[in-house]
PDB file of C-alpha atoms and ligand atoms in Angstrom:
ATOM      1  CA  MET A   1     -29.596   4.297 -47.939  1.00  0.00           C
ATOM      2  CA  SER A   2     -33.072   3.045 -48.741  1.00  0.00           C
ATOM      3  CA  ASN A   3     -34.805   1.713 -51.815  1.00  0.00           C
ATOM      4  CA  VAL A   4     -38.155   3.085 -52.936  1.00  0.00           C
ATOM      5  CA  ILE A   5     -40.632   1.693 -55.481  1.00  0.00           C
ATOM      6  CA  THR A   6     -43.698   3.185 -57.150  1.00  0.00           C
ATOM      7  CA  TYR A   7     -46.113   2.038 -59.849  1.00  0.00           C
ATOM      8  CA  GLY A   8     -48.076   3.832 -62.514  1.00  0.00           C
ATOM      9  CA  THR A   9     -49.268   4.177 -66.080  1.00  0.00           C
ATOM     10  CA  PHE A  10     -47.664   7.610 -66.692  1.00  0.00           C
ATOM     11  CA  ASP A  11     -49.661   8.207 -69.899  1.00  0.00           C
ATOM     12  CA  LEU A  12     -49.413  11.759 -71.337  1.00  0.00           C
ATOM     13  CA  PHE A  13     -46.704  12.451 -68.721  1.00  0.00           C
ATOM     14  CA  HIS A  14     -47.544  15.633 -66.791  1.00  0.00           C
ATOM     15  CA  TYR A  15     -46.576  17.725 -63.741  1.00  0.00           C
ATOM     16  CA  GLY A  16     -48.508  15.518 -61.304  1.00  0.00           C
ATOM     17  CA  HIS A  17     -46.421  12.534 -62.442  1.00  0.00           C
ATOM     18  CA  LEU A  18     -43.183  14.519 -62.106  1.00  0.00           C
ATOM     19  CA  GLU A  19     -44.109  15.607 -58.598  1.00  0.00           C
ATOM     20  CA  MET A  20     -44.927  12.023 -57.624  1.00  0.00           C
ATOM     21  CA  LEU A  21     -41.506  10.855 -58.824  1.00  0.00           C
ATOM     22  CA  ARG A  22     -39.710  13.766 -57.125  1.00  0.00           C
ATOM     23  CA  ARG A  23     -41.393  13.104 -53.777  1.00  0.00           C
ATOM     24  CA  ALA A  24     -40.939   9.336 -54.137  1.00  0.00           C
ATOM     25  CA  LYS A  25     -37.177   9.741 -54.650  1.00  0.00           C
ATOM     26  CA  ALA A  26     -37.009  12.060 -51.634  1.00  0.00           C
ATOM     27  CA  LEU A  27     -38.144   9.121 -49.453  1.00  0.00           C
ATOM     28  CA  GLY A  28     -34.916   7.226 -50.137  1.00  0.00           C
ATOM     29  CA  SER A  29     -31.747   7.002 -52.185  1.00  0.00           C
ATOM     30  CA  HIS A  30     -32.777   4.729 -55.094  1.00  0.00           C
ATOM     31  CA  LEU A  31     -36.105   4.878 -56.964  1.00  0.00           C
ATOM     32  CA  THR A  32     -37.506   1.992 -58.986  1.00  0.00           C
ATOM     33  CA  VAL A  33     -40.563   2.783 -61.117  1.00  0.00           C
ATOM     34  CA  ALA A  34     -42.824   0.037 -62.446  1.00  0.00           C
ATOM     35  CA  VAL A  35     -44.582   1.265 -65.591  1.00  0.00           C
ATOM     36  CA  SER A  36     -47.815  -0.492 -66.548  1.00  0.00           C
ATOM     37  CA  THR A  37     -47.581  -2.355 -69.844  1.00  0.00           C
ATOM     38  CA  ASP A  38     -50.173  -1.690 -72.544  1.00  0.00           C
ATOM     39  CA  ALA A  39     -51.729  -5.147 -72.109  1.00  0.00           C
ATOM     40  CA  PHE A  40     -52.020  -4.798 -68.297  1.00  0.00           C
ATOM     41  CA  THR A  41     -53.470  -1.292 -68.612  1.00  0.00           C
ATOM     42  CA  GLU A  42     -56.090  -2.358 -71.130  1.00  0.00           C
ATOM     43  CA  LYS A  43     -57.052  -5.750 -69.720  1.00  0.00           C
ATOM     44  CA  ASP A  44     -56.780  -5.225 -65.959  1.00  0.00           C
ATOM     45  CA  LYS A  45     -56.937  -1.473 -65.359  1.00  0.00           C
ATOM     46  CA  GLY A  46     -59.728  -0.953 -67.878  1.00  0.00           C
ATOM     47  CA  LYS A  47     -58.234   2.057 -69.635  1.00  0.00           C
ATOM     48  CA  SER A  48     -56.282   2.619 -72.824  1.00  0.00           C
ATOM     49  CA  CYS A  49     -53.067   4.603 -73.291  1.00  0.00           C
ATOM     50  CA  GLU A  50     -52.412   7.361 -75.808  1.00  0.00           C
ATOM     51  CA  CYS A  51     -48.691   6.584 -75.632  1.00  0.00           C
ATOM     52  CA  PRO A  52     -47.298   3.055 -76.039  1.00  0.00           C
ATOM     53  CA  TYR A  53     -45.355   1.357 -73.242  1.00  0.00           C
ATOM     54  CA  ALA A  54     -41.949   1.904 -74.916  1.00  0.00           C
ATOM     55  CA  GLU A  55     -42.511   5.682 -75.068  1.00  0.00           C
ATOM     56  CA  ARG A  56     -43.964   5.948 -71.528  1.00  0.00           C
ATOM     57  CA  THR A  57     -40.981   3.968 -70.241  1.00  0.00           C
ATOM     58  CA  ALA A  58     -38.480   6.133 -72.154  1.00  0.00           C
ATOM     59  CA  ILE A  59     -39.951   9.296 -70.611  1.00  0.00           C
ATOM     60  CA  VAL A  60     -39.988   7.889 -67.060  1.00  0.00           C
ATOM     61  CA  ALA A  61     -36.411   6.578 -67.447  1.00  0.00           C
ATOM     62  CA  ALA A  62     -35.237  10.054 -68.528  1.00  0.00           C
ATOM     63  CA  ILE A  63     -36.506  11.707 -65.326  1.00  0.00           C
ATOM     64  CA  ARG A  64     -33.562  12.556 -63.063  1.00  0.00           C
ATOM     65  CA  TYR A  65     -35.250  11.135 -59.948  1.00  0.00           C
ATOM     66  CA  VAL A  66     -35.636   7.673 -61.520  1.00  0.00           C
ATOM     67  CA  ASP A  67     -32.896   5.064 -61.188  1.00  0.00           C
ATOM     68  CA  THR A  68     -34.514   1.857 -62.475  1.00  0.00           C
ATOM     69  CA  VAL A  69     -37.586   1.149 -64.611  1.00  0.00           C
ATOM     70  CA  ILE A  70     -39.342  -2.220 -64.687  1.00  0.00           C
ATOM     71  CA  PRO A  71     -42.597  -3.351 -66.342  1.00  0.00           C
ATOM     72  CA  GLU A  72     -45.822  -3.701 -64.343  1.00  0.00           C
ATOM     73  CA  THR A  73     -47.626  -6.642 -65.905  1.00  0.00           C
ATOM     74  CA  CYS A  74     -50.034  -7.738 -63.136  1.00  0.00           C
ATOM     75  CA  TRP A  75     -51.465  -6.672 -59.747  1.00  0.00           C
ATOM     76  CA  GLU A  76     -49.780  -9.569 -57.917  1.00  0.00           C
ATOM     77  CA  GLN A  77     -46.126  -8.812 -58.721  1.00  0.00           C
ATOM     78  CA  LYS A  78     -45.559  -6.250 -55.952  1.00  0.00           C
ATOM     79  CA  VAL A  79     -44.354  -8.551 -53.147  1.00  0.00           C
ATOM     80  CA  SER A  80     -41.959 -10.273 -55.523  1.00  0.00           C
ATOM     81  CA  ASP A  81     -40.671  -6.893 -56.848  1.00  0.00           C
ATOM     82  CA  ILE A  82     -40.159  -5.673 -53.269  1.00  0.00           C
ATOM     83  CA  LYS A  83     -38.052  -8.733 -52.466  1.00  0.00           C
ATOM     84  CA  THR A  84     -36.108  -8.748 -55.768  1.00  0.00           C
ATOM     85  CA  HIS A  85     -35.193  -5.058 -55.555  1.00  0.00           C
ATOM     86  CA  ASN A  86     -34.653  -4.969 -51.754  1.00  0.00           C
ATOM     87  CA  ILE A  87     -37.340  -2.317 -51.393  1.00  0.00           C
ATOM     88  CA  ASP A  88     -37.774  -0.453 -48.090  1.00  0.00           C
ATOM     89  CA  VAL A  89     -40.601   1.906 -49.100  1.00  0.00           C
ATOM     90  CA  PHE A  90     -43.600   1.426 -51.422  1.00  0.00           C
ATOM     91  CA  VAL A  91     -45.155   4.768 -52.380  1.00  0.00           C
ATOM     92  CA  ILE A  92     -48.184   5.714 -54.473  1.00  0.00           C
ATOM     93  CA  GLY A  93     -50.750   8.513 -54.715  1.00  0.00           C
ATOM     94  CA  ASP A  94     -53.559   8.843 -52.183  1.00  0.00           C
ATOM     95  CA  ASP A  95     -56.135   7.892 -54.803  1.00  0.00           C
ATOM     96  CA  TRP A  96     -54.977   4.373 -53.808  1.00  0.00           C
ATOM     97  CA  THR A  97     -55.193   4.864 -50.015  1.00  0.00           C
ATOM     98  CA  GLY A  98     -55.749   1.539 -48.246  1.00  0.00           C
ATOM     99  CA  LYS A  99     -55.546  -0.489 -51.461  1.00  0.00           C
ATOM    100  CA  PHE A 100     -51.999  -1.725 -50.888  1.00  0.00           C
ATOM    101  CA  ASP A 101     -51.980  -2.000 -47.080  1.00  0.00           C
ATOM    102  CA  GLU A 102     -51.184  -5.738 -47.309  1.00  0.00           C
ATOM    103  CA  LEU A 103     -47.672  -4.723 -48.430  1.00  0.00           C
ATOM    104  CA  LYS A 104     -47.044  -3.363 -44.904  1.00  0.00           C
ATOM    105  CA  ARG A 105     -45.934  -6.881 -43.937  1.00  0.00           C
ATOM    106  CA  VAL A 106     -42.937  -6.597 -46.306  1.00  0.00           C
ATOM    107  CA  CYS A 107     -42.047  -2.866 -46.366  1.00  0.00           C
ATOM    108  CA  GLU A 108     -43.169   0.641 -45.400  1.00  0.00           C
ATOM    109  CA  VAL A 109     -46.242   1.832 -47.348  1.00  0.00           C
ATOM    110  CA  VAL A 110     -46.709   5.567 -48.055  1.00  0.00           C
ATOM    111  CA  TYR A 111     -49.704   7.219 -49.756  1.00  0.00           C
ATOM    112  CA  LEU A 112     -48.769  10.730 -50.966  1.00  0.00           C
ATOM    113  CA  PRO A 113     -51.363  13.435 -51.701  1.00  0.00           C
ATOM    114  CA  ARG A 114     -52.021  13.806 -55.420  1.00  0.00           C
ATOM    115  CA  THR A 115     -51.058  17.071 -57.130  1.00  0.00           C
ATOM    116  CA  THR A 116     -54.263  19.081 -57.550  1.00  0.00           C
ATOM    117  CA  ASP A 117     -55.988  20.015 -60.802  1.00  0.00           C
ATOM    118  CA  ILE A 118     -54.096  17.779 -63.214  1.00  0.00           C
ATOM    119  CA  SER A 119     -54.735  14.285 -64.497  1.00  0.00           C
ATOM    120  CA  THR A 120     -54.359  12.320 -67.707  1.00  0.00           C
ATOM    121  CA  SER A 121     -58.135  11.957 -67.952  1.00  0.00           C
ATOM    122  CA  GLY A 122     -58.561  15.723 -67.427  1.00  0.00           C
ATOM    123  CA  ILE A 123     -56.045  16.478 -70.179  1.00  0.00           C
ATOM    124  CA  LYS A 124     -57.835  14.093 -72.560  1.00  0.00           C
ATOM    125  CA  GLN A 125     -61.203  15.660 -71.725  1.00  0.00           C
ATOM    126  CA  SER A 126     -59.848  19.191 -72.187  1.00  0.00           C
ATOM    127  CA  LEU A 127     -58.297  18.340 -75.564  1.00  0.00           C
ATOM    128  CA  PHE A 128     -61.565  16.692 -76.659  1.00  0.00           C
ATOM    129  CA  GLN A 129     -63.331  19.976 -75.845  1.00  0.00           C
ATOM    130  CA  GLY A 130     -60.819  22.027 -77.850  1.00  0.00           C
ATOM    131  CA  GLY A 131     -58.225  22.578 -75.125  1.00  0.00           C
ATOM    132  CA  ARG A 132     -57.613  25.148 -72.382  1.00  0.00           C
ATOM    133  CA  THR A 133     -60.597  24.081 -70.276  1.00  0.00           C
ATOM    134  CA  ILE A 134     -58.497  23.021 -67.263  1.00  0.00           C
ATOM    135  CA  THR A 135     -58.525  25.519 -64.396  1.00  0.00           C
ATOM    136  CA  ASN A 136     -55.057  25.413 -62.860  1.00  0.00           C
ATOM    137  CA  THR A 137     -55.272  26.657 -59.286  1.00  0.00           C
ATOM    138  CA  ARG A 138     -51.540  25.980 -58.796  1.00  0.00           C
ATOM    139  CA  ALA A 139     -50.613  28.817 -61.197  1.00  0.00           C
TER     140      ALA A 139
HETATM  141  N1  C2G B 201     -50.464  11.268 -59.504  1.00  0.00           N
HETATM  142  C1  C2G B 201     -50.359  12.362 -58.641  1.00  0.00           C
HETATM  143  N2  C2G B 201     -51.005  13.529 -58.956  1.00  0.00           N
HETATM  144  C2  C2G B 201     -51.737  13.625 -60.085  1.00  0.00           C
HETATM  145  C3  C2G B 201     -51.840  12.540 -60.956  1.00  0.00           C
HETATM  146  C4  C2G B 201     -51.185  11.357 -60.638  1.00  0.00           C
HETATM  147  O1  C2G B 201     -49.701  12.300 -57.590  1.00  0.00           O
HETATM  148  N3  C2G B 201     -52.365  14.782 -60.324  1.00  0.00           N
HETATM  149  C5  C2G B 201     -49.791  10.012 -59.140  1.00  0.00           C
HETATM  150  C6  C2G B 201     -50.753   8.842 -58.947  1.00  0.00           C
HETATM  151  O2  C2G B 201     -51.370   8.905 -57.686  1.00  0.00           O
HETATM  152  C7  C2G B 201     -49.812   7.667 -59.115  1.00  0.00           C
HETATM  153  C8  C2G B 201     -48.792   8.187 -60.151  1.00  0.00           C
HETATM  154  O3  C2G B 201     -48.928   9.609 -60.166  1.00  0.00           O
HETATM  155  O4  C2G B 201     -49.122   7.392 -57.895  1.00  0.00           O
HETATM  156  C9  C2G B 201     -49.066   7.622 -61.531  1.00  0.00           C
HETATM  157  O5  C2G B 201     -50.411   7.925 -61.855  1.00  0.00           O
HETATM  158  P1  C2G B 201     -51.138   7.085 -63.024  1.00  0.00           P
HETATM  159  O6  C2G B 201     -50.336   7.116 -64.245  1.00  0.00           O
HETATM  160  O7  C2G B 201     -52.570   7.512 -63.057  1.00  0.00           O
HETATM  161  O8  C2G B 201     -51.013   5.602 -62.438  1.00  0.00           O
HETATM  162  P2  C2G B 201     -52.168   4.602 -62.043  1.00  0.00           P
HETATM  163  O9  C2G B 201     -52.929   4.264 -63.278  1.00  0.00           O
HETATM  164  O10 C2G B 201     -52.867   5.103 -60.837  1.00  0.00           O
HETATM  165  O11 C2G B 201     -51.285   3.310 -61.689  1.00  0.00           O
HETATM  166  O12 C2G B 201     -50.432  -0.812 -59.441  1.00  0.00           O
HETATM  167  C10 C2G B 201     -50.739   0.549 -59.298  1.00  0.00           C
HETATM  168  C11 C2G B 201     -50.986   1.252 -60.565  1.00  0.00           C
HETATM  169  O13 C2G B 201     -50.150   0.892 -61.625  1.00  0.00           O
HETATM  170  C12 C2G B 201     -51.110   2.768 -60.423  1.00  0.00           C
END
């Protein structure tokens, strides 16, 4: 029995997000997902969401791999979340490799390879160009 946590924006929820949550859950028995609030995303992550926090949270909460959803409101909350939720494993995509190594003093830290050829920014760019411009090498 081990508790896993991951963090993300999960805007325009797509297959890469689903795969992250599936693989995160496979690392333990209970998965907590911290979803970035709109204010945190805009002010601190420097991007804006197409979908509001309530909708992004509703989608993440409906995924079968997800047991608990909490808000991510700041960069500094992770150690406190890990203690509050008795977390054994912190997991995130390898676009963040090395960025959260300081958490190794409180739990295991895992960076998983990102799913190839899909991203929220890529979807936005493709739609802006009229759609169907993404080359999906997974197909
Ligand atoms: N992801 C993935 N493959 C993709 C796209 C995303 O594995 N093709 C992963 C990311 O690496 C991340 C998770 O899905 O672990 C959520 O991605 P984003 O919504 O882009 O989250 P991000 O803005 O990176 O938020 O404090 C950490 C942040 O909140 C992370």
